[in-house]
Short mmCIF file of C-alpha atoms in Angstrom, two decimals:
data_model
loop_
_atom_site.label_atom_id
_atom_site.label_comp_id
_atom_site.label_asym_id
_atom_site.label_seq_id
_atom_site.Cartn_x
_atom_site.Cartn_y
_atom_site.Cartn_z
CA MET A 14 -27.11 48.15 159.32
CA LYS A 15 -29.65 49.43 156.82
CA LYS A 16 -27.98 47.40 154.06
CA LEU A 17 -28.19 44.24 156.21
CA VAL A 18 -31.90 44.75 156.82
CA LEU A 19 -32.46 45.31 153.09
CA ILE A 20 -30.56 42.13 152.18
CA ILE A 21 -32.54 40.06 154.72
CA GLY A 22 -35.79 41.48 153.35
CA ILE A 23 -34.86 40.54 149.79
CA LEU A 24 -33.87 37.02 150.88
CA THR A 25 -37.30 36.46 152.46
CA LEU A 26 -38.92 37.34 149.14
CA LEU A 27 -36.74 34.84 147.33
CA THR A 28 -38.15 32.00 149.46
CA GLY A 29 -41.72 32.65 148.31
CA CYS A 30 -41.72 29.82 145.78
CA TRP A 31 -40.00 27.14 147.87
CA ASP A 32 -43.01 24.82 147.70
CA ILE A 33 -43.89 25.36 144.04
CA ARG A 34 -44.81 22.27 142.04
CA GLU A 35 -44.84 22.10 138.27
CA ILE A 36 -48.18 21.27 136.65
CA ASP A 37 -46.68 18.41 134.66
CA GLU A 38 -45.56 16.79 137.92
CA MET A 39 -49.07 16.57 139.39
CA GLY A 40 -52.11 14.39 138.81
CA PHE A 41 -55.26 16.49 139.16
CA VAL A 42 -58.07 14.54 140.84
CA LEU A 43 -61.59 15.52 139.75
CA ALA A 44 -63.61 12.82 141.52
CA ILE A 45 -63.25 10.25 144.31
CA SER A 46 -65.39 7.27 145.27
CA LEU A 47 -65.25 5.37 148.57
CA ASP A 48 -66.49 1.76 148.51
CA PRO A 49 -66.26 -1.31 150.77
CA GLN A 50 -63.37 -3.61 149.88
CA ASP A 51 -64.86 -7.03 149.14
CA ASP A 52 -61.74 -8.75 147.78
CA GLN A 53 -60.62 -11.23 150.45
CA GLU A 54 -57.08 -11.53 149.07
CA ILE A 55 -56.57 -7.79 149.38
CA LYS A 56 -58.00 -7.82 152.90
CA GLU A 57 -55.45 -10.42 153.96
CA HIS A 58 -52.70 -7.84 153.47
CA PHE A 59 -54.24 -5.84 156.30
CA VAL A 60 -53.88 -8.29 159.16
CA ASP A 61 -52.56 -6.67 162.34
CA GLU A 62 -49.96 -8.09 164.72
CA SER A 63 -52.58 -10.10 166.61
CA LYS A 64 -53.56 -11.76 163.31
CA LYS A 65 -57.01 -10.26 163.58
CA LEU A 66 -58.53 -9.20 160.27
CA GLU A 67 -59.04 -5.44 160.12
CA THR A 68 -62.70 -4.68 159.39
CA GLN A 69 -62.38 -0.92 158.89
CA MET A 70 -61.20 -1.04 155.30
CA PHE A 71 -62.38 0.64 152.14
CA LYS A 72 -61.48 1.02 148.50
CA THR A 73 -60.74 4.50 147.18
CA THR A 74 -60.98 5.27 143.46
CA TYR A 75 -59.44 8.47 142.12
CA GLN A 76 -60.44 9.97 138.76
CA VAL A 77 -57.45 11.83 137.33
CA VAL A 78 -57.58 14.11 134.30
CA ILE A 79 -55.12 13.67 131.41
CA PRO A 80 -54.15 17.27 130.49
CA ARG A 81 -52.47 16.27 127.22
CA VAL A 82 -55.73 14.93 125.78
CA LEU A 83 -57.60 18.09 126.78
CA SER A 84 -54.95 20.30 125.21
CA GLU A 85 -55.16 18.43 121.90
CA GLY A 86 -58.69 19.76 121.45
CA ASN A 87 -60.50 16.43 120.90
CA PRO A 88 -61.31 15.14 124.43
CA LEU A 89 -64.55 13.53 123.22
CA GLU A 90 -62.68 11.29 120.78
CA LYS A 91 -60.03 10.16 123.25
CA LYS A 92 -60.29 9.21 126.89
CA ALA A 93 -59.39 12.32 128.89
CA PHE A 94 -59.11 10.61 132.27
CA PHE A 95 -57.97 7.47 134.04
CA ASN A 96 -59.14 5.88 137.29
CA ILE A 97 -56.84 4.32 139.84
CA SER A 98 -57.91 2.48 143.01
CA THR A 99 -56.24 1.58 146.27
CA THR A 100 -57.29 0.03 149.57
CA GLY A 101 -56.63 1.27 153.07
CA ARG A 102 -57.94 1.90 156.56
CA THR A 103 -57.66 5.69 156.22
CA ASN A 104 -57.93 8.25 153.43
CA PHE A 105 -54.51 9.72 154.19
CA LYS A 106 -52.71 6.39 153.83
CA SER A 107 -54.68 5.50 150.71
CA ASN A 108 -53.55 8.74 149.13
CA ARG A 109 -49.91 7.99 149.94
CA ASN A 110 -50.25 4.47 148.52
CA ILE A 111 -50.70 5.95 145.04
CA VAL A 112 -47.20 7.44 145.10
CA SER A 113 -45.68 3.96 144.81
CA ARG A 114 -47.73 3.25 141.68
CA ARG A 115 -47.76 6.51 139.72
CA SER A 116 -45.06 9.11 139.08
CA ARG A 117 -47.33 12.10 139.68
CA ARG A 118 -48.52 13.11 143.12
CA LEU A 119 -52.24 13.59 143.43
CA ASN A 120 -53.55 17.15 143.67
CA TYR A 121 -57.07 17.90 144.95
CA GLU A 122 -57.41 21.59 144.14
CA HIS A 123 -59.87 20.78 141.32
CA LEU A 124 -61.83 18.04 143.12
CA LYS A 125 -65.47 18.30 142.06
CA VAL A 126 -67.21 15.13 143.26
CA LEU A 127 -67.03 12.78 146.27
CA ILE A 128 -69.15 9.60 146.15
CA ILE A 129 -69.61 7.54 149.32
CA ASN A 130 -71.06 4.02 149.19
CA ASP A 131 -74.09 3.65 151.46
CA GLN A 132 -72.63 0.46 152.98
CA LEU A 133 -69.76 2.46 154.46
CA VAL A 134 -71.97 4.96 156.27
CA LYS A 135 -74.09 2.18 157.72
CA ASP A 136 -71.09 0.99 159.73
CA VAL A 137 -68.88 4.09 160.03
CA PHE A 138 -69.79 7.62 161.06
CA ILE A 139 -69.67 9.91 158.04
CA GLU A 140 -67.56 12.46 159.94
CA ASN A 141 -64.72 9.92 160.02
CA LEU A 142 -64.94 9.31 156.27
CA ILE A 143 -64.89 13.01 155.34
CA ASP A 144 -62.48 14.21 158.04
CA TYR A 145 -59.46 14.04 155.71
CA PHE A 146 -61.29 15.98 152.99
CA ILE A 147 -62.10 18.78 155.44
CA ARG A 148 -58.62 19.05 156.98
CA ASP A 149 -56.40 18.84 153.89
CA HIS A 150 -55.42 22.31 152.62
CA GLU A 151 -55.78 21.29 148.97
CA MET A 152 -59.39 20.16 149.29
CA ARG A 153 -62.17 22.34 147.90
CA ARG A 154 -65.04 23.21 150.21
CA ASP A 155 -67.40 23.28 147.23
CA THR A 156 -66.78 19.61 146.31
CA LEU A 157 -70.19 17.97 145.77
CA VAL A 158 -71.04 14.98 147.97
CA PHE A 159 -73.25 12.04 146.97
CA ILE A 160 -74.29 8.73 148.55
CA SER A 161 -74.38 5.81 146.12
CA ASN A 162 -76.69 2.83 146.36
CA GLY A 163 -74.07 0.35 145.21
CA ASN A 164 -70.58 0.59 143.77
CA GLY A 165 -69.33 4.15 143.32
CA GLU A 166 -66.35 3.03 141.25
CA LYS A 167 -68.71 1.87 138.50
CA ILE A 168 -70.11 5.39 138.29
CA LEU A 169 -66.63 6.85 137.81
CA ASN A 170 -65.97 4.28 135.08
CA GLN A 171 -69.15 5.25 133.20
CA LYS A 172 -68.38 7.89 130.57
CA LEU A 173 -71.54 9.43 129.11
CA PRO A 174 -71.96 10.45 125.45
CA LEU A 175 -71.01 14.06 124.64
CA GLU A 176 -69.21 14.44 127.97
CA ILE A 177 -65.47 14.59 128.64
CA MET A 178 -65.44 12.56 131.85
CA PRO A 179 -67.83 11.28 134.57
CA ALA A 180 -66.76 13.91 137.12
CA ILE A 181 -67.83 16.74 134.79
CA SER A 182 -71.05 14.91 133.87
CA ILE A 183 -72.04 14.46 137.51
CA LYS A 184 -71.43 18.10 138.35
CA MET A 185 -73.39 19.34 135.32
CA ILE A 186 -76.32 16.97 135.93
CA GLN A 187 -76.55 18.10 139.55
CA GLU A 188 -76.82 21.71 138.35
CA ASN A 189 -80.18 20.72 136.79
CA TYR A 190 -81.77 19.99 140.17
CA ARG A 191 -84.13 22.98 140.08
CA ALA A 192 -85.60 21.74 136.80
CA HIS A 193 -86.13 18.16 138.00
CA HIS A 194 -88.58 17.54 140.81
CA GLY A 195 -86.84 14.33 141.94
CA MET A 196 -83.40 15.86 142.54
CA LEU A 197 -82.27 17.31 145.84
CA ALA A 198 -80.35 20.58 145.99
CA ASP A 199 -76.60 20.07 145.79
CA LEU A 200 -74.65 19.56 149.01
CA ASN A 201 -70.97 20.44 149.16
CA ILE A 202 -68.44 19.18 151.67
CA GLY A 203 -68.33 22.52 153.48
CA GLU A 204 -72.08 22.43 154.09
CA LEU A 205 -71.90 18.75 155.04
CA SER A 206 -69.24 19.45 157.68
CA LYS A 207 -71.63 21.93 159.34
CA LYS A 208 -74.45 19.38 159.36
CA VAL A 209 -72.12 16.76 160.85
CA LEU A 210 -71.25 19.07 163.75
CA GLU A 211 -74.93 19.84 164.42
CA GLU A 212 -75.63 16.11 164.92
CA LYS A 213 -79.12 16.41 163.44
CA SER A 214 -80.79 14.47 160.66
CA TYR A 215 -80.18 15.66 157.11
CA LEU A 216 -80.30 14.57 153.47
CA ILE A 217 -77.52 13.87 150.96
CA PRO A 218 -78.20 13.56 147.19
CA HIS A 219 -78.36 10.00 145.88
CA ILE A 220 -76.52 8.74 142.80
CA VAL A 221 -76.90 5.26 141.32
CA HIS A 222 -75.30 3.27 138.49
CA LYS A 223 -77.68 1.22 136.38
CA GLN A 224 -77.44 -0.52 133.00
CA GLY A 225 -74.53 1.43 131.55
CA ASP A 226 -75.75 4.77 132.86
CA PHE A 227 -76.01 6.68 136.11
CA LYS A 228 -78.70 8.86 137.59
CA ILE A 229 -78.97 11.48 140.33
CA ALA A 230 -82.34 11.22 142.06
CA GLY A 231 -83.71 10.76 145.56
CA ALA A 232 -81.67 11.19 148.73
CA ALA A 233 -80.01 9.33 151.57
CA ILE A 234 -81.37 10.05 155.05
CA MET A 235 -78.60 10.56 157.59
CA GLN A 236 -79.47 10.39 161.29
CA TRP A 237 -76.83 10.95 163.96
CA ASN A 238 -74.31 10.89 161.09
CA LYS A 239 -75.12 7.35 159.97
CA PHE A 240 -77.17 6.12 157.03
CA LYS A 241 -80.83 5.62 157.96
CA GLY A 242 -82.64 4.97 154.67
CA TRP A 243 -83.71 6.33 151.30
CA LEU A 244 -86.16 8.88 149.95
CA GLY A 245 -87.31 8.29 146.36
CA GLU A 246 -87.88 10.75 143.53
CA GLU A 247 -91.50 11.42 144.46
CA ASP A 248 -90.45 11.99 148.06
CA ILE A 249 -87.89 14.59 146.97
CA ASP A 250 -90.61 16.34 144.99
CA GLY A 251 -92.39 16.81 148.32
CA VAL A 252 -89.15 17.85 150.03
CA ASN A 253 -88.50 20.57 147.45
CA ILE A 254 -92.06 21.85 147.84
CA ILE A 255 -91.72 22.04 151.63
CA LEU A 256 -88.34 23.79 151.40
CA SER A 257 -89.53 26.12 148.58
CA ASP A 258 -86.48 24.88 146.70
CA THR A 259 -87.91 24.29 143.25
CA GLU A 260 -88.35 26.08 139.94
CA ASN A 261 -90.75 25.00 137.20
CA SER A 262 -91.89 22.01 139.22
CA VAL A 263 -94.24 19.68 137.35
CA VAL A 264 -97.53 18.48 138.84
CA GLU A 265 -99.59 15.82 137.07
CA ALA A 266 -103.17 16.13 138.31
CA SER A 267 -106.44 14.42 137.41
CA TYR A 268 -109.66 16.04 136.18
CA LYS A 269 -112.66 13.90 135.24
CA GLY A 270 -110.43 10.85 135.37
CA LYS A 271 -107.90 12.19 132.86
CA LEU A 272 -104.50 13.81 133.35
CA PHE A 273 -103.40 17.38 132.84
CA VAL A 274 -100.06 18.97 133.68
CA TYR A 275 -99.38 22.09 135.76
CA GLU A 276 -95.95 23.76 135.85
CA THR A 277 -95.10 26.13 138.69
CA SER A 278 -93.63 29.54 137.89
CA ASN A 279 -93.23 30.33 141.58
CA LEU A 280 -93.86 28.45 144.80
CA ASN A 281 -93.45 29.50 148.41
CA THR A 282 -94.07 27.53 151.61
CA SER A 283 -94.52 29.15 155.01
CA ILE A 284 -94.41 27.02 158.17
CA LYS A 285 -96.20 28.02 161.36
CA TYR A 286 -95.54 26.22 164.65
CA THR A 287 -97.76 26.13 167.74
CA GLN A 288 -97.69 24.04 170.90
CA LYS A 289 -100.90 23.12 172.69
CA ASP A 290 -101.75 20.54 175.35
CA GLY A 291 -98.32 18.94 175.04
CA VAL A 292 -98.64 18.39 171.28
CA ASP A 293 -96.47 20.10 168.66
CA HIS A 294 -98.47 21.44 165.70
CA PHE A 295 -97.08 22.48 162.31
CA HIS A 296 -99.17 24.15 159.62
CA LEU A 297 -97.69 24.42 156.13
CA LEU A 298 -99.19 26.99 153.75
CA ILE A 299 -98.03 26.47 150.16
CA LYS A 300 -98.77 29.21 147.63
CA SER A 301 -98.10 28.61 143.95
CA GLU A 302 -98.72 30.22 140.60
CA GLY A 303 -98.11 28.50 137.30
CA SER A 304 -99.27 27.37 133.88
CA PHE A 305 -101.52 24.72 132.37
CA VAL A 306 -98.95 23.14 130.02
CA GLU A 307 -100.46 19.87 128.78
CA ASN A 308 -103.96 18.46 128.43
CA TRP A 309 -105.28 14.89 128.19
CA VAL A 310 -108.87 15.70 129.21
CA ASP A 311 -111.61 15.35 126.59
CA ASN A 312 -113.79 18.38 125.78
CA ILE A 313 -112.37 20.55 128.54
CA LYS A 314 -113.82 24.08 128.75
CA LEU A 315 -110.89 26.19 129.87
CA SER A 316 -112.79 29.43 129.37
CA GLU A 317 -115.28 28.54 132.12
CA GLN A 318 -114.56 29.88 135.61
CA GLU A 319 -115.91 26.74 137.27
CA THR A 320 -113.50 24.56 135.27
CA ASN A 321 -110.60 26.83 136.16
CA GLU A 322 -111.40 26.66 139.87
CA GLN A 323 -111.70 22.88 139.80
CA LEU A 324 -108.37 22.49 138.02
CA GLN A 325 -106.72 24.65 140.66
CA LYS A 326 -108.25 22.53 143.42
CA GLU A 327 -106.95 19.32 141.84
CA VAL A 328 -103.43 20.75 141.58
CA ALA A 329 -103.61 21.95 145.19
CA LYS A 330 -104.67 18.48 146.30
CA GLU A 331 -101.67 16.89 144.52
CA ILE A 332 -99.25 19.38 146.08
CA GLU A 333 -100.69 18.78 149.55
CA ASN A 334 -100.41 15.01 149.11
CA LYS A 335 -96.78 15.24 147.99
CA ALA A 336 -95.81 17.25 151.07
CA LEU A 337 -97.79 15.09 153.52
CA LYS A 338 -96.46 11.84 152.07
CA VAL A 339 -92.81 12.65 152.70
CA ILE A 340 -93.53 14.09 156.15
CA GLU A 341 -95.36 10.90 157.15
CA LYS A 342 -92.48 8.75 155.88
CA LEU A 343 -89.93 10.73 157.91
CA GLN A 344 -92.19 10.69 160.98
CA HIS A 345 -93.37 7.11 161.08
CA GLN A 346 -90.88 5.07 159.04
CA TYR A 347 -87.54 6.71 159.83
CA TYR A 348 -88.34 8.85 162.90
CA ALA A 349 -85.92 11.41 161.46
CA ASP A 350 -86.49 15.17 161.20
CA ALA A 351 -84.37 15.48 158.07
CA LEU A 352 -86.15 18.70 157.00
CA GLY A 353 -85.37 20.62 160.17
CA PHE A 354 -88.81 21.22 161.67
CA GLY A 355 -87.19 21.33 165.10
CA LYS A 356 -85.75 24.78 164.37
CA TYR A 357 -89.29 26.21 164.30
CA VAL A 358 -89.89 24.83 167.78
CA ASN A 359 -86.65 26.40 168.97
CA ARG A 360 -87.53 29.80 167.48
CA LYS A 361 -91.05 29.93 168.89
CA THR A 362 -90.60 28.21 172.26
CA PRO A 363 -86.87 27.98 173.13
CA LYS A 364 -87.56 26.79 176.68
CA HIS A 365 -89.79 24.00 175.44
CA TRP A 366 -87.19 23.04 172.83
CA LYS A 367 -84.46 22.85 175.43
CA GLN A 368 -86.56 20.32 177.35
CA ILE A 369 -87.40 18.08 174.39
CA LYS A 370 -84.53 18.43 171.88
CA LYS A 371 -82.72 15.28 173.07
CA GLU A 372 -85.93 13.31 172.60
CA TRP A 373 -87.10 15.06 169.43
CA GLU A 374 -86.06 12.29 167.02
CA GLY A 375 -86.13 8.51 167.22
CA GLU A 376 -88.98 6.08 167.71
CA ASN A 377 -91.56 7.54 170.12
CA GLY A 378 -89.80 10.91 169.85
CA TYR A 379 -91.69 14.19 169.86
CA PHE A 380 -91.23 14.58 166.10
CA SER A 381 -92.98 11.28 165.39
CA LYS A 382 -95.95 12.44 167.49
CA ALA A 383 -96.22 15.96 166.07
CA ASN A 384 -99.34 17.03 164.16
CA PHE A 385 -98.93 18.30 160.60
CA THR A 386 -101.50 20.02 158.38
CA VAL A 387 -100.83 21.14 154.81
CA GLU A 388 -102.82 23.70 152.84
CA ALA A 389 -102.07 24.62 149.22
CA GLU A 390 -103.34 27.66 147.31
CA VAL A 391 -102.89 27.40 143.54
CA ARG A 392 -103.53 29.91 140.80
CA ILE A 393 -103.29 28.98 137.12
CA ARG A 394 -102.09 32.16 135.43
CA ASP A 395 -101.56 30.91 131.90
CA TYR A 396 -103.13 28.26 129.69
CA MET A 397 -100.40 28.64 127.01
CA THR A 398 -103.02 29.50 124.36
CA LYS A 399 -105.53 32.25 123.69
CA GLU A 400 -108.03 29.85 122.19
CA GLU A 401 -110.27 27.32 123.84
CA ILE A 402 -108.67 23.91 123.54
CA ASP A 403 -110.51 21.44 121.35
CA VAL A 404 -109.06 17.94 121.53
CA ASN A 405 -111.47 16.55 118.93
#
């Protein structure tokens, strides 16, 4: 009996590799783009039994790495990837369509980037588009998500100088977000799935293809899991200030009609909520320290205390304007609380929040009627020189 148990135990260990797949039998996908399918001839293949043209249809482009080129040690000289596209009504079926065209099955364990065309999320809820990527066991939760203003396939076709492939370029550029005031913090598919379930407004980083290049800047506003509109680079500068999600942010301010540049070394924003006479009030206090890094002002006297104080006031004014500008756009143009001010209401007055949360967003919602004040305190710690600057 003991021998039988031992044999059965050994046999169970031998089955451990039943689903193993050889590396040279797989096609590793590093990036995916989802775009509307505009080709009428292709659409005609998707006519249902009632002869009604299927409208829910999109084009999926997969970027697959070529391991052989990477192993040769000169991936910059040769193309280290290829893109393949297919059309379908669902992601799962689109994936299976590739099997009939390529010998290697697609593998998503190294997927780094997912680009979704803004036209798709105007008509379809984003939770439907990403559902497959959340459920599939091969998918990575840290895959970065972007919304494109235009064709995402063009971005995946655009190889940048000194880079191996677009997927790697996109990931590395996004890592620079803290150093660029117009870039939103990265959003991965795991974080996006949480936002989708919360059914609140939120932001997704924007990527765009233009004149043989692509750029990550601005953000798409999502409300009730559909595309609502865009925030530009200057808007995201204000967003990052409000969220205290910036390092070495650059502020161009004016003194005596000429520009000077301030760079933050640290910045922190505290938000205080109060409710009075039926009106929701938010006060933002922004504290920043930084350096005077560039001067275009004639005959400036940096050693004088009065000059120093005035420079700090001008920087504070610019920071306040950046924050107020994006808040006003979200309040009165999009009626979308994409920065999550509602959570402060919930923390401070949970009973009040329970009464108004369903009417918080939207035109004539409580968010659009809320009162916001912004106060910035700036201290210039360093003028990057021990000597008084003489521009003459």
